[in-house]
PDB file of C-alpha atoms in Angstrom:
ATOM      1  CA  ASP V1425     -98.884  63.310  18.925  1.00 57.00           C
ATOM      2  CA  THR V1426     -99.603  63.553  22.546  1.00 83.00           C
ATOM      3  CA  GLY V1427     -99.274  60.718  25.111  1.00 95.00           C
ATOM      4  CA  VAL V1428    -101.431  59.018  27.206  1.00 97.00           C
ATOM      5  CA  SER V1429    -104.055  61.229  28.980  1.00 97.00           C
ATOM      6  CA  GLN V1430    -106.212  60.714  32.113  1.00 98.00           C
ATOM      7  CA  ASP V1431    -108.951  62.648  33.793  1.00 98.00           C
ATOM      8  CA  PRO V1432    -109.037  63.621  36.446  1.00 98.00           C
ATOM      9  CA  ARG V1433    -105.478  63.939  37.976  1.00 97.00           C
ATOM     10  CA  HIS V1434    -106.696  63.795  41.516  1.00 98.00           C
ATOM     11  CA  LYS V1435    -110.074  62.542  42.726  1.00 98.00           C
ATOM     12  CA  ILE V1436    -110.874  62.800  46.574  1.00 98.00           C
ATOM     13  CA  THR V1437    -114.318  60.998  47.544  1.00 98.00           C
ATOM     14  CA  LYS V1438    -116.266  59.722  50.393  1.00 98.00           C
ATOM     15  CA  ARG V1439    -116.207  55.985  51.297  1.00 98.00           C
ATOM     16  CA  GLY V1440    -119.264  54.537  49.453  1.00 98.00           C
ATOM     17  CA  GLN V1441    -119.597  57.048  46.722  1.00 98.00           C
ATOM     18  CA  ASN V1442    -118.929  55.820  42.878  1.00 98.00           C
ATOM     19  CA  VAL V1443    -115.977  57.355  41.013  1.00 98.00           C
ATOM     20  CA  THR V1444    -115.288  56.837  37.425  1.00 98.00           C
ATOM     21  CA  PHE V1445    -111.986  57.746  35.672  1.00 98.00           C
ATOM     22  CA  ARG V1446    -111.249  58.153  32.094  1.00 98.00           C
ATOM     23  CA  CYS V1447    -108.216  57.286  29.910  1.00 98.00           C
ATOM     24  CA  ASP V1448    -107.417  58.449  26.251  1.00 98.00           C
ATOM     25  CA  PRO V1449    -104.811  56.461  24.808  1.00 97.00           C
ATOM     26  CA  ILE V1450    -101.996  57.252  22.228  1.00 96.00           C
ATOM     27  CA  SER V1451    -103.935  57.331  18.854  1.00 93.00           C
ATOM     28  CA  GLU V1452    -103.684  54.358  16.722  1.00 91.00           C
ATOM     29  CA  HIS V1453    -102.608  52.172  19.976  1.00 95.00           C
ATOM     30  CA  ASN V1454    -104.870  48.979  19.973  1.00 95.00           C
ATOM     31  CA  ARG V1455    -104.272  47.784  23.237  1.00 96.00           C
ATOM     32  CA  LEU V1456    -105.017  49.413  26.626  1.00 97.00           C
ATOM     33  CA  TYR V1457    -104.209  48.472  29.891  1.00 97.00           C
ATOM     34  CA  TRP V1458    -105.273  49.604  33.713  1.00 97.00           C
ATOM     35  CA  TYR V1459    -103.061  49.402  36.844  1.00 97.00           C
ATOM     36  CA  ARG V1460    -103.039  50.207  40.186  1.00 97.00           C
ATOM     37  CA  GLN V1461    -100.349  51.490  42.331  1.00 97.00           C
ATOM     38  CA  THR V1462     -99.977  52.182  46.013  1.00 95.00           C
ATOM     39  CA  LEU V1463     -97.233  53.824  48.087  1.00 93.00           C
ATOM     40  CA  GLY V1464     -94.017  52.073  47.715  1.00 92.00           C
ATOM     41  CA  GLN V1465     -95.158  49.490  45.426  1.00 94.00           C
ATOM     42  CA  GLY V1466     -94.753  49.007  41.541  1.00 96.00           C
ATOM     43  CA  PRO V1467     -97.695  49.216  39.683  1.00 96.00           C
ATOM     44  CA  GLU V1468    -100.300  46.140  39.732  1.00 95.00           C
ATOM     45  CA  PHE V1469    -102.269  44.934  36.434  1.00 95.00           C
ATOM     46  CA  LEU V1470    -105.846  45.330  36.847  1.00 96.00           C
ATOM     47  CA  THR V1471    -107.332  44.668  33.311  1.00 96.00           C
ATOM     48  CA  TYR V1472    -106.383  44.771  29.603  1.00 94.00           C
ATOM     49  CA  PHE V1473    -108.241  45.835  26.274  1.00 96.00           C
ATOM     50  CA  GLN V1474    -107.608  44.923  22.643  1.00 95.00           C
ATOM     51  CA  ASN V1475    -109.545  47.443  20.939  1.00 94.00           C
ATOM     52  CA  GLU V1476    -113.110  47.163  22.440  1.00 93.00           C
ATOM     53  CA  ALA V1477    -112.812  43.638  23.789  1.00 93.00           C
ATOM     54  CA  GLN V1478    -111.894  43.289  27.512  1.00 92.00           C
ATOM     55  CA  LEU V1479    -109.428  40.240  27.331  1.00 91.00           C
ATOM     56  CA  GLU V1480    -108.052  39.918  30.622  1.00 87.00           C
ATOM     57  CA  LYS V1481    -108.861  40.851  34.101  1.00 89.00           C
ATOM     58  CA  SER V1482    -106.807  40.487  37.325  1.00 89.00           C
ATOM     59  CA  ARG V1483    -108.070  39.015  40.539  1.00 87.00           C
ATOM     60  CA  LEU V1484    -107.516  42.332  42.027  1.00 84.00           C
ATOM     61  CA  LEU V1485    -110.477  43.506  40.059  1.00 86.00           C
ATOM     62  CA  SER V1486    -113.296  43.057  42.461  1.00 89.00           C
ATOM     63  CA  ASP V1487    -116.880  43.058  41.464  1.00 93.00           C
ATOM     64  CA  ARG V1488    -116.965  46.860  42.575  1.00 96.00           C
ATOM     65  CA  PHE V1489    -114.711  47.407  39.597  1.00 96.00           C
ATOM     66  CA  SER V1490    -115.938  47.822  36.190  1.00 96.00           C
ATOM     67  CA  ALA V1491    -113.964  48.939  32.927  1.00 97.00           C
ATOM     68  CA  GLU V1492    -115.057  49.743  29.364  1.00 96.00           C
ATOM     69  CA  ARG V1493    -113.653  50.806  25.912  1.00 96.00           C
ATOM     70  CA  PRO V1494    -116.860  51.011  23.910  1.00 91.00           C
ATOM     71  CA  LYS V1495    -115.542  52.241  20.594  1.00 89.00           C
ATOM     72  CA  GLY V1496    -112.182  51.028  20.845  1.00 87.00           C
ATOM     73  CA  SER V1497    -110.578  54.429  21.636  1.00 92.00           C
ATOM     74  CA  PHE V1498    -110.856  55.937  25.232  1.00 97.00           C
ATOM     75  CA  SER V1499    -111.570  53.696  28.307  1.00 98.00           C
ATOM     76  CA  THR V1500    -113.351  54.326  31.538  1.00 98.00           C
ATOM     77  CA  LEU V1501    -112.616  52.536  34.926  1.00 98.00           C
ATOM     78  CA  GLU V1502    -115.726  52.809  37.688  1.00 98.00           C
ATOM     79  CA  ILE V1503    -115.328  51.838  41.261  1.00 98.00           C
ATOM     80  CA  GLN V1504    -118.790  51.398  43.024  1.00 97.00           C
ATOM     81  CA  ARG V1505    -119.334  51.531  46.661  1.00 97.00           C
ATOM     82  CA  THR V1506    -115.387  52.967  47.384  1.00 98.00           C
ATOM     83  CA  GLU V1507    -113.571  51.793  50.332  1.00 97.00           C
ATOM     84  CA  GLN V1508    -110.543  53.369  52.154  1.00 97.00           C
ATOM     85  CA  GLY V1509    -108.552  50.359  50.593  1.00 96.00           C
ATOM     86  CA  ASP V1510    -109.209  51.563  47.395  1.00 97.00           C
ATOM     87  CA  SER V1511    -107.185  54.718  47.674  1.00 98.00           C
ATOM     88  CA  ALA V1512    -104.288  54.601  45.057  1.00 97.00           C
ATOM     89  CA  MET V1513    -102.710  55.583  42.017  1.00 98.00           C
ATOM     90  CA  TYR V1514    -104.627  54.612  38.806  1.00 98.00           C
ATOM     91  CA  LEU V1515    -102.588  54.140  35.549  1.00 98.00           C
ATOM     92  CA  CYS V1516    -103.587  53.867  32.245  1.00 98.00           C
ATOM     93  CA  ALA V1517    -101.189  52.433  29.626  1.00 98.00           C
ATOM     94  CA  SER V1518    -101.298  51.929  25.667  1.00 97.00           C
ATOM     95  CA  SER V1519     -99.471  49.710  23.411  1.00 96.00           C
ATOM     96  CA  PRO V1520     -99.104  50.091  19.495  1.00 94.00           C
ATOM     97  CA  PRO V1521    -100.009  46.842  17.457  1.00 93.00           C
ATOM     98  CA  GLY V1522     -97.115  44.163  17.470  1.00 90.00           C
ATOM     99  CA  SER V1523     -95.333  45.847  20.234  1.00 92.00           C
ATOM    100  CA  ASN V1524     -94.712  44.902  23.674  1.00 91.00           C
ATOM    101  CA  GLU V1525     -93.913  48.223  24.833  1.00 95.00           C
ATOM    102  CA  GLN V1526     -96.566  50.155  27.420  1.00 96.00           C
ATOM    103  CA  PHE V1527     -96.770  53.915  27.682  1.00 97.00           C
ATOM    104  CA  PHE V1528     -98.049  54.959  30.655  1.00 98.00           C
ATOM    105  CA  GLY V1529    -100.277  58.274  31.541  1.00 98.00           C
ATOM    106  CA  PRO V1530     -99.787  60.462  34.655  1.00 97.00           C
ATOM    107  CA  GLY V1531    -102.062  58.404  36.567  1.00 98.00           C
ATOM    108  CA  THR V1532    -105.342  59.545  38.706  1.00 98.00           C
ATOM    109  CA  ARG V1533    -104.680  59.843  42.541  1.00 98.00           C
ATOM    110  CA  LEU V1534    -107.682  58.498  44.221  1.00 98.00           C
ATOM    111  CA  THR V1535    -108.423  59.434  47.894  1.00 98.00           C
ATOM    112  CA  VAL V1536    -110.994  57.793  49.784  1.00 98.00           C
ATOM    113  CA  LEU V1537    -112.042  59.190  53.046  1.00 96.00           C
TER     114      LEU V1537
ATOM    115  CA  GLY I1053     -97.172  33.665  40.987  1.00 58.00           C
ATOM    116  CA  GLN I1054     -94.423  35.748  39.081  1.00 66.00           C
ATOM    117  CA  GLN I1055     -92.430  38.057  41.405  1.00 78.00           C
ATOM    118  CA  LEU I1056     -89.685  40.280  40.487  1.00 91.00           C
ATOM    119  CA  ASN I1057     -87.114  41.383  43.143  1.00 95.00           C
ATOM    120  CA  GLN I1058     -85.519  44.674  42.546  1.00 97.00           C
ATOM    121  CA  SER I1059     -82.028  45.666  44.481  1.00 96.00           C
ATOM    122  CA  PRO I1060     -81.101  47.768  45.683  1.00 96.00           C
ATOM    123  CA  GLN I1061     -84.428  49.088  47.247  1.00 96.00           C
ATOM    124  CA  SER I1062     -82.721  52.606  47.519  1.00 96.00           C
ATOM    125  CA  MET I1063     -79.357  54.303  46.884  1.00 95.00           C
ATOM    126  CA  PHE I1064     -77.612  57.674  47.122  1.00 93.00           C
ATOM    127  CA  ILE I1065     -75.703  59.202  44.224  1.00 89.00           C
ATOM    128  CA  GLN I1066     -73.128  61.895  43.883  1.00 92.00           C
ATOM    129  CA  GLU I1067     -73.002  63.714  40.683  1.00 92.00           C
ATOM    130  CA  GLY I1068     -70.770  61.906  38.382  1.00 94.00           C
ATOM    131  CA  GLU I1069     -71.033  58.612  39.854  1.00 94.00           C
ATOM    132  CA  ASP I1070     -72.132  55.432  37.760  1.00 96.00           C
ATOM    133  CA  VAL I1071     -75.152  53.713  39.295  1.00 95.00           C
ATOM    134  CA  SER I1072     -76.151  50.018  38.908  1.00 97.00           C
ATOM    135  CA  MET I1073     -79.199  48.093  39.806  1.00 97.00           C
ATOM    136  CA  ASN I1074     -80.697  44.812  39.065  1.00 97.00           C
ATOM    137  CA  CYS I1075     -84.023  42.699  38.719  1.00 97.00           C
ATOM    138  CA  THR I1076     -84.387  39.000  39.466  1.00 96.00           C
ATOM    139  CA  SER I1077     -87.410  37.078  38.892  1.00 95.00           C
ATOM    140  CA  SER I1078     -88.492  33.554  39.914  1.00 91.00           C
ATOM    141  CA  SER I1079     -89.620  32.771  36.545  1.00 90.00           C
ATOM    142  CA  ILE I1080     -88.627  33.135  32.688  1.00 91.00           C
ATOM    143  CA  PHE I1081     -89.543  36.516  31.020  1.00 92.00           C
ATOM    144  CA  ASN I1082     -89.527  37.063  27.148  1.00 91.00           C
ATOM    145  CA  THR I1083     -89.312  40.612  27.680  1.00 94.00           C
ATOM    146  CA  TRP I1084     -87.874  43.166  30.026  1.00 95.00           C
ATOM    147  CA  LEU I1085     -88.624  46.691  30.321  1.00 97.00           C
ATOM    148  CA  TRP I1086     -87.224  49.477  32.392  1.00 98.00           C
ATOM    149  CA  TYR I1087     -89.195  52.636  33.584  1.00 98.00           C
ATOM    150  CA  LYS I1088     -88.578  55.602  35.631  1.00 98.00           C
ATOM    151  CA  GLN I1089     -90.859  57.382  37.746  1.00 98.00           C
ATOM    152  CA  ASP I1090     -91.063  60.840  39.111  1.00 96.00           C
ATOM    153  CA  PRO I1091     -93.398  61.735  42.269  1.00 92.00           C
ATOM    154  CA  GLY I1092     -96.958  62.129  41.254  1.00 91.00           C
ATOM    155  CA  GLU I1093     -96.344  61.244  37.698  1.00 95.00           C
ATOM    156  CA  GLY I1094     -96.461  57.893  35.653  1.00 97.00           C
ATOM    157  CA  PRO I1095     -93.768  55.679  34.758  1.00 98.00           C
ATOM    158  CA  VAL I1096     -91.722  56.738  31.728  1.00 98.00           C
ATOM    159  CA  LEU I1097     -90.345  53.780  29.490  1.00 97.00           C
ATOM    160  CA  LEU I1098     -86.374  54.006  29.236  1.00 98.00           C
ATOM    161  CA  ILE I1099     -85.385  50.772  27.657  1.00 97.00           C
ATOM    162  CA  ALA I1100     -87.111  47.661  26.353  1.00 96.00           C
ATOM    163  CA  LEU I1101     -85.248  44.146  26.098  1.00 96.00           C
ATOM    164  CA  TYR I1102     -86.296  41.259  23.890  1.00 94.00           C
ATOM    165  CA  LYS I1103     -83.428  38.766  23.638  1.00 94.00           C
ATOM    166  CA  ALA I1104     -81.364  36.804  26.097  1.00 94.00           C
ATOM    167  CA  GLY I1105     -78.028  38.520  26.421  1.00 94.00           C
ATOM    168  CA  GLU I1106     -79.027  41.570  24.475  1.00 94.00           C
ATOM    169  CA  LEU I1107     -77.520  44.753  25.608  1.00 96.00           C
ATOM    170  CA  THR I1108     -79.418  47.954  24.834  1.00 96.00           C
ATOM    171  CA  SER I1109     -78.252  51.647  25.446  1.00 96.00           C
ATOM    172  CA  ASN I1110     -80.246  54.829  25.430  1.00 96.00           C
ATOM    173  CA  GLY I1111     -77.673  57.846  26.225  1.00 97.00           C
ATOM    174  CA  ARG I1112     -76.120  57.174  29.538  1.00 97.00           C
ATOM    175  CA  LEU I1113     -78.362  54.333  30.376  1.00 98.00           C
ATOM    176  CA  THR I1114     -77.471  50.817  29.595  1.00 98.00           C
ATOM    177  CA  ALA I1115     -79.622  47.757  30.106  1.00 98.00           C
ATOM    178  CA  GLN I1116     -78.841  43.879  29.638  1.00 97.00           C
ATOM    179  CA  PHE I1117     -81.366  41.047  29.443  1.00 96.00           C
ATOM    180  CA  GLY I1118     -79.888  38.167  31.381  1.00 94.00           C
ATOM    181  CA  ILE I1119     -78.888  35.056  29.751  1.00 94.00           C
ATOM    182  CA  THR I1120     -81.224  33.014  32.205  1.00 93.00           C
ATOM    183  CA  ARG I1121     -84.110  35.158  31.009  1.00 92.00           C
ATOM    184  CA  LYS I1122     -84.587  35.582  34.762  1.00 93.00           C
ATOM    185  CA  ASP I1123     -82.795  38.759  35.465  1.00 95.00           C
ATOM    186  CA  SER I1124     -82.060  42.131  33.961  1.00 97.00           C
ATOM    187  CA  PHE I1125     -79.177  44.952  34.767  1.00 97.00           C
ATOM    188  CA  LEU I1126     -79.376  48.623  34.468  1.00 98.00           C
ATOM    189  CA  ASN I1127     -76.701  50.971  34.444  1.00 98.00           C
ATOM    190  CA  ILE I1128     -76.444  54.596  34.572  1.00 97.00           C
ATOM    191  CA  SER I1129     -73.255  56.213  33.732  1.00 96.00           C
ATOM    192  CA  ALA I1130     -72.166  59.715  34.976  1.00 95.00           C
ATOM    193  CA  SER I1131     -75.138  60.580  36.930  1.00 94.00           C
ATOM    194  CA  ILE I1132     -76.674  63.898  37.022  1.00 93.00           C
ATOM    195  CA  PRO I1133     -79.151  65.624  39.669  1.00 91.00           C
ATOM    196  CA  SER I1134     -82.476  64.557  37.055  1.00 93.00           C
ATOM    197  CA  ASP I1135     -81.567  61.195  37.427  1.00 95.00           C
ATOM    198  CA  VAL I1136     -83.135  61.040  40.846  1.00 95.00           C
ATOM    199  CA  GLY I1137     -86.460  59.060  40.791  1.00 97.00           C
ATOM    200  CA  ILE I1138     -87.820  55.661  41.057  1.00 97.00           C
ATOM    201  CA  TYR I1139     -86.779  52.895  38.801  1.00 98.00           C
ATOM    202  CA  PHE I1140     -88.774  50.057  38.057  1.00 98.00           C
ATOM    203  CA  CYS I1141     -88.347  46.987  36.284  1.00 97.00           C
ATOM    204  CA  ALA I1142     -91.011  45.049  34.734  1.00 96.00           C
ATOM    205  CA  GLY I1143     -91.398  41.659  33.077  1.00 94.00           C
ATOM    206  CA  ARG I1144     -94.097  41.004  30.266  1.00 91.00           C
ATOM    207  CA  GLY I1145     -96.551  38.208  31.619  1.00 83.00           C
ATOM    208  CA  SER I1146     -98.172  35.692  29.512  1.00 78.00           C
ATOM    209  CA  GLN I1147    -101.268  37.870  29.855  1.00 76.00           C
ATOM    210  CA  GLY I1148     -99.778  40.581  27.920  1.00 84.00           C
ATOM    211  CA  ASN I1149     -99.731  42.568  31.282  1.00 89.00           C
ATOM    212  CA  LEU I1150     -96.462  43.826  32.727  1.00 94.00           C
ATOM    213  CA  ILE I1151     -95.207  42.598  36.205  1.00 95.00           C
ATOM    214  CA  PHE I1152     -93.437  45.117  38.086  1.00 96.00           C
ATOM    215  CA  GLY I1153     -90.707  44.878  40.852  1.00 95.00           C
ATOM    216  CA  LYS I1154     -90.953  47.334  43.895  1.00 95.00           C
ATOM    217  CA  GLY I1155     -88.618  49.704  42.479  1.00 96.00           C
ATOM    218  CA  THR I1156     -84.835  51.391  43.120  1.00 97.00           C
ATOM    219  CA  LYS I1157     -85.296  54.713  44.632  1.00 97.00           C
ATOM    220  CA  LEU I1158     -82.509  57.016  43.499  1.00 96.00           C
ATOM    221  CA  SER I1159     -81.591  60.051  45.675  1.00 93.00           C
ATOM    222  CA  VAL I1160     -78.912  62.349  45.731  1.00 84.00           C
ATOM    223  CA  LYS I1161     -76.347  62.368  48.559  1.00 81.00           C
ATOM    224  CA  PRO I1162     -76.720  65.188  51.055  1.00 73.00           C
TER     225      PRO I1162
END
């Protein structure tokens, strides 16, 4: 079984553009989490899905951010009208039923110029 | 809100040395997790702790869940060069999300 995968690994965009990231969780993992990590900090929670339902959103998730998990498998995170402050590593994690352990993907490094 | 404080922020190791780091919280957690992150990669789960007082090992790594449920410790015995990286503690929040510390950076002594 492969681990969590994320695509792309790196994204460079100009301020004001929209970007979309994809996360494929480990097979059979029903919970999926998105985090953001900036330099020198630990990951910070953005949002969480159980199957296809988005159950929690952090106040960090401004209205320019939207996440979906339409079929309860892969998830996408879209950032509209990107700002320089959005530059960060965006991490996805998944968790199997009945477990508190979260397994992270390699992340997508976003740079907004 | 809940905050985690990790110490030390950074440390230098010489091969063969034992390493200790800890994590304290302003509030109680029911689950503590320890991760290691290499540059440009996602965090990798090392150890999960579920009960106050629990001591769990994974090879040369040993972690403990503090009795007060507000702290946790990670020890690495007989360190090797591939142990360098950033170690994060994380507590499971009420929303199911993880709350991370700022990390302890392990480097090799010059």
